[in-house]
Short mmCIF file of C-alpha atoms in Angstrom, two decimals:
data_model
loop_
_atom_site.label_atom_id
_atom_site.label_comp_id
_atom_site.label_asym_id
_atom_site.label_seq_id
_atom_site.Cartn_x
_atom_site.Cartn_y
_atom_site.Cartn_z
CA MET A 1 -23.17 -40.12 -30.30
CA ASP A 2 -21.25 -41.24 -27.15
CA ASN A 3 -23.40 -43.81 -25.12
CA VAL A 4 -23.74 -43.93 -21.38
CA ASN A 5 -22.05 -47.13 -20.34
CA LEU A 6 -24.72 -49.92 -20.15
CA ALA A 7 -22.58 -52.91 -19.84
CA PRO A 8 -24.15 -55.83 -18.14
CA GLU A 9 -23.31 -56.11 -14.50
CA ASN A 10 -21.44 -59.19 -13.12
CA ASN A 11 -24.27 -60.51 -11.09
CA GLY A 12 -23.01 -64.12 -10.64
CA ALA A 13 -25.99 -66.29 -10.04
CA THR A 14 -28.58 -63.72 -11.27
CA GLN A 15 -30.01 -64.96 -14.45
CA GLU A 16 -31.57 -63.16 -17.37
CA HIS A 17 -35.39 -63.29 -17.20
CA GLY A 18 -36.44 -61.16 -20.05
CA TYR A 19 -35.52 -58.10 -22.29
CA LEU A 20 -36.76 -54.63 -22.54
CA MET A 21 -38.93 -53.27 -25.23
CA ALA A 22 -40.77 -49.86 -25.66
CA TYR A 23 -43.67 -48.56 -27.64
CA ASP A 24 -42.72 -45.19 -29.08
CA LYS A 25 -45.81 -43.06 -28.94
CA LYS A 26 -44.37 -40.54 -31.48
CA GLU A 27 -43.68 -42.98 -34.16
CA GLN A 28 -46.35 -45.37 -33.04
CA LYS A 29 -44.27 -48.57 -33.19
CA ALA A 30 -42.68 -51.01 -30.83
CA LYS A 31 -38.82 -51.07 -30.53
CA GLY A 32 -36.12 -52.88 -28.54
CA VAL A 33 -34.34 -50.73 -25.85
CA LYS A 34 -30.61 -50.52 -26.18
CA GLY A 35 -29.69 -48.03 -23.58
CA ILE A 36 -29.59 -44.26 -22.98
CA ALA A 37 -27.62 -41.80 -25.08
CA ALA A 38 -25.43 -39.17 -23.52
CA ASN A 39 -27.99 -36.58 -24.10
CA GLY A 40 -30.65 -38.55 -22.03
CA GLU A 41 -32.68 -39.88 -24.94
CA LEU A 42 -33.71 -43.51 -24.93
CA GLU A 43 -31.78 -45.56 -27.50
CA THR A 44 -33.88 -47.94 -29.41
CA LEU A 45 -33.30 -50.55 -32.16
CA GLU A 46 -35.73 -52.11 -34.74
CA ALA A 47 -37.75 -54.90 -33.15
CA ASN A 48 -36.25 -57.87 -34.69
CA GLU A 49 -34.60 -61.06 -33.53
CA ALA A 50 -31.27 -60.30 -35.00
CA ASP A 51 -30.84 -57.32 -32.57
CA LYS A 52 -32.28 -59.19 -29.56
CA GLY A 53 -28.79 -59.60 -28.12
CA GLN A 54 -28.32 -55.79 -27.84
CA PHE A 55 -31.53 -55.11 -26.01
CA ILE A 56 -31.24 -54.39 -22.26
CA LYS A 57 -31.71 -57.52 -20.23
CA VAL A 58 -34.07 -57.80 -17.21
CA ASP A 59 -33.65 -60.23 -14.28
CA GLN A 60 -36.27 -62.25 -12.50
CA ARG A 61 -36.79 -59.40 -9.93
CA GLY A 62 -37.44 -56.81 -12.66
CA ASN A 63 -33.99 -55.15 -12.35
CA PHE A 64 -32.14 -54.10 -15.29
CA PHE A 65 -28.66 -55.35 -16.29
CA THR A 66 -27.17 -51.93 -16.47
CA ASN A 67 -24.83 -49.88 -14.43
CA PHE A 68 -27.87 -47.63 -13.57
CA GLY A 69 -29.55 -50.73 -11.99
CA LYS A 70 -32.97 -49.76 -10.44
CA ASN A 71 -32.35 -46.19 -11.19
CA PHE A 72 -32.54 -46.75 -14.97
CA LEU A 73 -36.00 -45.26 -15.26
CA TYR A 74 -34.90 -41.83 -13.81
CA HIS A 75 -32.03 -41.25 -16.32
CA TYR A 76 -33.73 -40.84 -19.59
CA ASN A 77 -35.58 -37.78 -20.93
CA ASN A 78 -39.19 -37.69 -22.28
CA PRO A 79 -40.42 -40.63 -20.12
CA ARG A 80 -44.03 -39.97 -21.31
CA ARG A 81 -42.99 -40.69 -25.03
CA TYR A 82 -42.43 -44.40 -24.26
CA SER A 83 -44.29 -47.35 -22.75
CA LEU A 84 -41.87 -49.85 -21.46
CA TYR A 85 -42.51 -53.72 -21.39
CA ASN A 86 -40.49 -56.47 -19.76
CA ILE A 87 -40.73 -59.20 -22.31
CA PRO A 88 -39.95 -62.89 -21.21
CA LYS A 89 -36.80 -64.12 -22.88
CA GLU A 90 -38.52 -66.91 -24.63
CA THR A 91 -40.91 -64.66 -26.45
CA PRO A 92 -39.83 -64.03 -30.01
CA VAL A 93 -39.20 -60.36 -30.72
CA GLU A 94 -41.48 -60.16 -33.73
CA GLN A 95 -44.31 -61.71 -31.69
CA ALA A 96 -43.76 -59.20 -28.84
CA LYS A 97 -43.81 -56.30 -31.26
CA GLU A 98 -47.02 -57.49 -32.83
CA LYS A 99 -48.68 -57.72 -29.33
CA ILE A 100 -47.44 -54.44 -28.13
CA GLU A 101 -48.66 -52.52 -31.10
CA ALA A 102 -52.01 -54.33 -31.08
CA ALA A 103 -52.37 -53.40 -27.37
CA GLN A 104 -52.53 -49.61 -28.31
CA LEU A 105 -55.68 -50.08 -30.25
CA PRO A 106 -58.82 -49.32 -28.24
CA GLN A 107 -60.60 -52.46 -29.33
CA ASN A 108 -57.90 -54.86 -28.17
CA GLU A 109 -58.70 -54.89 -24.43
CA ALA A 110 -57.86 -58.54 -24.16
CA VAL A 111 -54.35 -57.97 -25.51
CA ARG A 112 -53.78 -55.08 -23.04
CA LYS A 113 -54.76 -57.29 -20.12
CA GLU A 114 -52.46 -60.06 -21.33
CA LEU A 115 -49.50 -57.41 -21.41
CA ALA A 116 -50.46 -55.77 -18.16
CA SER A 117 -48.07 -57.87 -16.04
CA THR A 118 -45.19 -56.95 -18.35
CA ARG A 119 -45.57 -53.20 -18.16
CA VAL A 120 -42.62 -51.23 -16.51
CA TYR A 121 -43.82 -47.96 -15.13
CA ASN A 122 -42.02 -44.88 -14.50
CA ASN A 123 -43.94 -42.45 -12.32
CA HIS A 124 -41.92 -39.48 -13.69
CA ARG A 125 -43.32 -37.38 -16.44
CA TYR A 126 -40.21 -35.08 -16.40
CA ASN A 127 -36.48 -35.68 -15.82
CA GLU A 128 -34.67 -33.48 -13.37
CA ARG A 129 -31.93 -32.97 -16.01
CA GLU A 130 -34.44 -31.24 -18.32
CA ILE A 131 -34.94 -28.29 -15.95
CA ASN A 132 -32.78 -25.18 -16.45
CA TRP A 133 -31.68 -24.82 -12.92
CA GLU A 134 -29.23 -22.00 -13.60
CA GLN A 135 -32.27 -19.86 -14.91
CA ALA A 136 -34.50 -21.05 -12.05
CA ALA A 137 -31.76 -20.16 -9.31
CA ARG A 138 -32.11 -16.47 -10.42
CA TYR A 139 -35.70 -16.62 -9.00
CA GLY A 140 -34.61 -18.51 -5.77
CA ILE A 141 -35.79 -21.95 -7.07
CA THR A 142 -33.12 -24.67 -6.39
CA PRO A 143 -33.42 -28.57 -6.14
CA ASP A 144 -32.65 -28.24 -2.45
CA VAL A 145 -35.57 -25.68 -1.74
CA LEU A 146 -38.05 -28.06 -3.35
CA LYS A 147 -36.65 -31.29 -1.88
CA ASN A 148 -36.71 -29.72 1.51
CA SER A 149 -40.26 -28.56 1.21
CA LYS A 150 -41.92 -31.91 1.87
CA ASP A 151 -40.20 -33.43 -1.12
CA SER A 152 -42.03 -31.15 -3.58
CA LEU A 153 -39.38 -31.88 -6.29
CA GLU A 154 -40.35 -35.55 -6.48
CA ARG A 155 -44.12 -34.64 -6.79
CA MET A 156 -43.29 -32.14 -9.51
CA LEU A 157 -41.39 -34.74 -11.50
CA GLN A 158 -44.33 -36.94 -11.35
CA GLY A 159 -46.49 -34.27 -12.92
CA LYS A 160 -48.12 -33.14 -9.59
CA SER A 161 -47.91 -29.66 -8.01
CA SER A 162 -45.62 -28.95 -5.14
CA ALA A 163 -46.65 -30.31 -1.68
CA VAL A 164 -46.74 -26.71 -0.22
CA ALA A 165 -47.28 -23.05 -1.41
CA PHE A 166 -44.47 -20.79 -1.63
CA HIS A 167 -44.54 -17.00 -1.24
CA ILE A 168 -43.41 -15.78 -4.75
CA ALA A 169 -42.38 -12.17 -5.56
CA LYS A 170 -41.15 -11.42 -9.01
CA PRO A 171 -41.19 -8.35 -11.43
CA SER A 172 -43.41 -8.39 -14.46
CA GLU A 173 -44.23 -6.04 -17.45
CA LEU A 174 -46.95 -4.40 -15.40
CA GLY A 175 -44.89 -4.04 -12.26
CA ARG A 176 -44.43 -6.37 -9.32
CA GLU A 177 -46.12 -9.68 -8.68
CA SER A 178 -46.47 -11.13 -5.26
CA GLY A 179 -48.55 -13.93 -3.73
CA ASP A 180 -48.66 -17.46 -2.46
CA ALA A 181 -48.57 -20.14 -5.07
CA LYS A 182 -47.82 -23.80 -5.74
CA LEU A 183 -45.37 -24.82 -8.44
CA SER A 184 -45.45 -27.51 -11.04
CA LEU A 185 -43.74 -28.38 -14.43
CA PHE A 186 -45.03 -28.21 -17.96
CA ARG A 187 -43.67 -28.38 -21.50
CA ASP A 188 -43.98 -25.52 -23.89
CA GLU A 189 -44.67 -25.80 -27.48
CA ASN A 190 -40.94 -26.60 -28.04
CA GLY A 191 -40.81 -29.31 -25.54
CA VAL A 192 -38.84 -27.25 -23.14
CA VAL A 193 -39.56 -28.00 -19.44
CA LYS A 194 -40.68 -24.84 -17.49
CA PHE A 195 -42.24 -23.93 -14.20
CA ASP A 196 -45.99 -23.37 -13.92
CA ILE A 197 -47.10 -21.02 -11.13
CA HIS A 198 -50.27 -21.79 -9.43
CA TYR A 199 -51.49 -18.90 -7.39
CA ILE A 200 -54.21 -19.01 -4.78
CA ARG A 201 -57.49 -18.11 -6.36
CA GLN A 202 -61.22 -17.66 -5.44
CA ALA A 203 -62.99 -20.75 -4.76
CA PRO A 204 -65.30 -22.07 -7.57
CA LYS A 205 -68.88 -21.06 -7.43
CA VAL A 206 -72.20 -22.81 -8.16
CA GLY A 207 -73.00 -22.59 -11.79
CA GLU A 208 -69.49 -21.97 -12.86
CA ASP A 209 -68.44 -23.72 -16.08
CA TYR A 210 -65.38 -25.98 -16.13
CA ARG A 211 -64.47 -27.40 -19.42
CA GLY A 212 -68.20 -27.76 -20.41
CA TYR A 213 -69.32 -29.06 -17.28
CA THR A 214 -71.44 -26.86 -14.96
CA LEU A 215 -70.67 -27.18 -11.25
CA THR A 216 -73.71 -27.75 -8.97
CA GLU A 217 -74.08 -26.88 -5.10
CA ALA A 218 -73.69 -30.79 -4.43
CA ASP A 219 -70.56 -30.83 -6.47
CA LEU A 220 -68.91 -28.02 -4.60
CA LYS A 221 -69.90 -29.62 -1.25
CA THR A 222 -68.17 -32.82 -2.25
CA LEU A 223 -65.08 -31.14 -3.70
CA ASN A 224 -64.73 -29.10 -0.47
CA GLN A 225 -65.13 -32.21 1.73
CA THR A 226 -62.89 -34.87 -0.14
CA GLY A 227 -61.13 -32.85 -2.69
CA ASN A 228 -62.62 -35.00 -5.50
CA LEU A 229 -66.00 -35.10 -7.25
CA GLY A 230 -66.64 -38.82 -6.49
CA LYS A 231 -67.79 -39.58 -10.00
CA THR A 232 -66.85 -39.15 -13.58
CA VAL A 233 -68.45 -36.43 -15.84
CA ASP A 234 -67.97 -35.61 -19.52
CA MET A 235 -65.55 -32.85 -20.04
CA VAL A 236 -63.97 -31.12 -22.97
CA ILE A 237 -60.50 -32.25 -23.28
CA ASP A 238 -59.51 -30.60 -26.61
CA TYR A 239 -60.89 -27.07 -27.26
CA ARG A 240 -60.00 -27.18 -30.88
CA THR A 241 -62.03 -30.21 -31.80
CA LYS A 242 -64.55 -29.92 -28.87
CA GLU A 243 -63.86 -33.51 -28.08
CA THR A 244 -65.32 -34.61 -24.77
CA LYS A 245 -64.42 -37.65 -22.73
CA PRO A 246 -65.40 -38.96 -19.29
CA CYS A 247 -63.01 -37.41 -16.64
CA TYR A 248 -62.27 -37.17 -12.97
CA LEU A 249 -62.63 -33.79 -11.38
CA SER A 250 -60.59 -32.60 -8.31
CA LYS A 251 -59.83 -29.34 -6.45
CA ASP A 252 -56.53 -28.32 -4.78
CA PRO A 253 -57.53 -27.49 -1.15
CA VAL A 254 -54.88 -24.69 -0.95
CA THR A 255 -55.07 -22.86 -4.37
CA ASN A 256 -58.73 -23.81 -5.18
CA GLU A 257 -57.62 -24.82 -8.67
CA LEU A 258 -59.63 -27.32 -10.42
CA PHE A 259 -57.95 -30.36 -12.16
CA HIS A 260 -59.40 -32.90 -14.54
CA MET A 261 -58.04 -36.38 -15.84
CA PRO A 262 -59.54 -38.61 -18.52
CA VAL A 263 -60.79 -41.93 -17.07
CA GLU A 264 -58.80 -43.71 -19.79
CA GLN A 265 -55.63 -42.54 -18.18
CA ALA A 266 -56.49 -44.06 -14.72
CA ARG A 267 -54.35 -46.79 -13.11
CA VAL A 268 -56.37 -48.25 -10.34
CA PRO A 269 -54.45 -50.80 -8.27
CA ARG A 270 -55.99 -54.06 -7.32
CA LYS A 271 -54.09 -54.09 -3.96
CA VAL A 272 -53.44 -51.20 -1.67
CA LYS A 273 -50.87 -52.00 1.10
CA ASP A 274 -52.09 -55.40 2.22
CA TYR A 275 -55.71 -54.62 1.40
CA THR A 276 -56.95 -56.30 -1.80
CA LEU A 277 -59.88 -54.58 -3.43
CA SER A 278 -63.03 -56.79 -4.29
CA PRO A 279 -64.14 -56.58 -7.91
CA SER A 280 -66.91 -54.26 -6.83
CA GLU A 281 -64.53 -52.07 -4.81
CA TYR A 282 -62.28 -51.97 -7.84
CA GLU A 283 -65.07 -50.87 -10.14
CA ALA A 284 -66.24 -48.23 -7.62
CA ALA A 285 -62.71 -46.81 -7.44
CA LEU A 286 -62.64 -46.72 -11.25
CA ARG A 287 -65.81 -44.85 -11.23
CA GLY A 288 -64.17 -42.15 -8.97
CA GLU A 289 -66.10 -43.27 -5.82
CA GLU A 290 -64.70 -43.26 -2.41
CA VAL A 291 -63.70 -46.69 -1.25
CA PRO A 292 -63.00 -47.51 2.49
CA ILE A 293 -60.20 -49.83 3.31
CA ARG A 294 -58.29 -51.18 6.26
CA PHE A 295 -54.74 -52.09 6.20
CA LYS A 296 -51.84 -53.07 8.44
CA SER A 297 -48.92 -50.66 8.64
CA ASN A 298 -45.18 -51.50 9.14
CA ASN A 299 -45.55 -50.86 12.86
CA GLY A 300 -48.21 -53.48 13.22
CA ASN A 301 -51.10 -51.21 13.75
CA TYR A 302 -54.26 -51.30 11.79
CA TYR A 303 -55.63 -48.14 10.10
CA THR A 304 -58.86 -47.45 8.43
CA THR A 305 -59.35 -44.69 5.71
CA SER A 306 -60.64 -44.37 2.19
CA ILE A 307 -58.93 -44.27 -1.13
CA GLN A 308 -60.27 -42.24 -4.13
CA MET A 309 -59.11 -41.35 -7.68
CA SER A 310 -57.75 -37.90 -7.77
CA ALA A 311 -57.22 -35.76 -10.89
CA ALA A 312 -54.99 -33.50 -8.87
CA GLU A 313 -52.68 -36.37 -7.67
CA ARG A 314 -52.91 -38.08 -11.07
CA GLY A 315 -53.93 -41.41 -9.36
CA VAL A 316 -55.38 -43.03 -6.29
CA GLU A 317 -54.93 -41.05 -2.97
CA PHE A 318 -55.48 -41.67 0.65
CA LEU A 319 -58.18 -39.44 2.06
CA TRP A 320 -57.38 -39.88 5.76
CA GLU A 321 -59.20 -37.10 7.71
CA ARG A 322 -61.19 -36.36 4.55
CA SER A 323 -62.76 -39.87 4.58
CA THR A 324 -66.58 -40.03 4.64
CA LYS A 325 -66.82 -43.66 4.69
CA LYS A 326 -65.18 -46.42 6.77
CA LEU A 327 -65.38 -50.14 6.97
CA GLU A 328 -67.84 -51.21 9.69
CA GLU A 329 -65.50 -53.82 11.08
CA GLY A 330 -62.55 -51.33 11.17
CA GLN A 331 -64.68 -48.72 12.87
CA LYS A 332 -65.66 -51.15 15.76
CA GLN A 333 -61.96 -52.37 16.23
CA GLU A 334 -60.64 -48.77 16.02
CA GLN A 335 -63.03 -47.67 18.63
CA GLN A 336 -61.90 -50.51 20.89
CA GLN A 337 -58.20 -49.58 20.30
CA ASN A 338 -58.48 -45.74 20.20
CA SER A 339 -60.84 -44.36 22.83
CA ASN A 340 -62.11 -40.84 21.91
CA GLY A 341 -60.44 -41.16 18.58
CA GLU A 342 -56.85 -40.75 19.91
CA GLN A 343 -53.97 -43.02 20.67
CA GLN A 344 -50.94 -42.51 22.72
CA VAL A 345 -47.70 -43.58 20.93
CA ASN A 346 -44.64 -43.10 23.00
CA GLY A 347 -46.16 -40.16 24.62
CA LEU A 348 -47.40 -38.62 21.36
CA VAL A 349 -50.94 -38.28 20.37
CA GLN A 350 -51.95 -40.02 17.17
CA THR A 351 -55.15 -39.28 15.45
CA ALA A 352 -57.19 -42.40 14.58
CA GLY A 353 -56.69 -43.38 10.94
CA LYS A 354 -53.54 -41.64 9.69
CA PRO A 355 -50.27 -42.97 11.07
CA LEU A 356 -47.72 -40.57 12.58
CA ASN A 357 -44.72 -40.20 10.41
CA LYS A 358 -41.37 -38.93 11.76
CA GLU A 359 -41.92 -35.33 10.83
CA GLU A 360 -45.25 -35.22 12.63
CA ALA A 361 -43.86 -37.07 15.66
CA SER A 362 -41.02 -34.55 15.93
CA ARG A 363 -43.31 -31.59 15.46
CA GLN A 364 -45.57 -32.69 18.27
CA ALA A 365 -42.66 -33.72 20.56
CA GLU A 366 -40.79 -30.31 20.25
CA LYS A 367 -44.11 -28.41 20.03
CA LYS A 368 -42.62 -26.18 17.39
CA THR A 369 -44.46 -23.10 16.14
CA ARG A 370 -45.75 -23.14 12.58
CA THR A 371 -43.04 -21.83 10.11
CA ARG A 372 -43.69 -19.35 7.46
CA LYS A 373 -43.98 -20.41 3.80
CA PRO A 374 -40.84 -20.79 1.95
CA THR A 375 -40.11 -17.59 0.03
CA ILE A 376 -39.02 -17.42 -3.62
CA THR A 377 -37.62 -14.10 -4.71
CA PRO A 378 -35.54 -13.10 -7.62
CA LYS A 379 -31.90 -12.57 -7.06
CA MET A 380 -31.07 -9.07 -8.36
#
């Protein structure tokens, strides 16, 4: 099998800081990472000192000594199969292998914390090359359509649904289907990446069962307000075994679809922008609660909002206008800076809390009318 060229770059003064190892979740063992094969699969070697020289080297900034550079993480298929680790060069390979494999066991929390700083994360659950774009194009789905719709393709590769809903019309066995829906990606039983269509549906009702959890009136009020339940609840994660685990619960504000995510999959950051969470705030975020923060943006302005764990976003999200809590100090300063909750920025009105991005500024400046949803229709 021909390999993609992964020869070390000539970086001059850049020095090797570590080497790359991976935990193969399928084979349940730690391996050294050699590169990427031509078919997009990660190339690995047995974890032993003799093969260490063939492992991908990592510099002190965390960059890989490959011709892919920082984009290495986006060039291999099945990113969810592996957990990557940047191991210090002085650490013996066998020792690293032992620790990585031990960290996968539930009882070894101390080992996981020790290796936390060495983890190399890839936010993509799917690789763009895995998508059958030729087939998708027959239904009007192209990379450009998704990229130009608030960067929906990037969200979908991360395992999230598209940022906007599309108007979809397609024939089916019963006749013709038509409706507004968001798109996401999934793997079928053969591991093939396909599109999942999330049509807009009726809002959940009081007493409705979702994976063994019965929704209450208070639950729906919270879900409608912030999009998240604000706590963890036990849910069925495997209908075959009836296994339940503590999960986060969220609702998509456009499609009304409910999403769940096991707490054990949560990655709560200790620092958001320039705001460092206190131990109590970190624990609150881990419990799924809304945590108010105040941070300084790149333009020098301070903003107050809240963060919360979202099952729909597969991680922590900013609530912005959905915030129900704010830091008291941040509120006082915000009131002084922004009278009546608004602020003039180069002639543009900026709502207190959420900074204007270029798209919003342009939309306000030109006073454009709202455009229709992108339409996806099959090409006959």
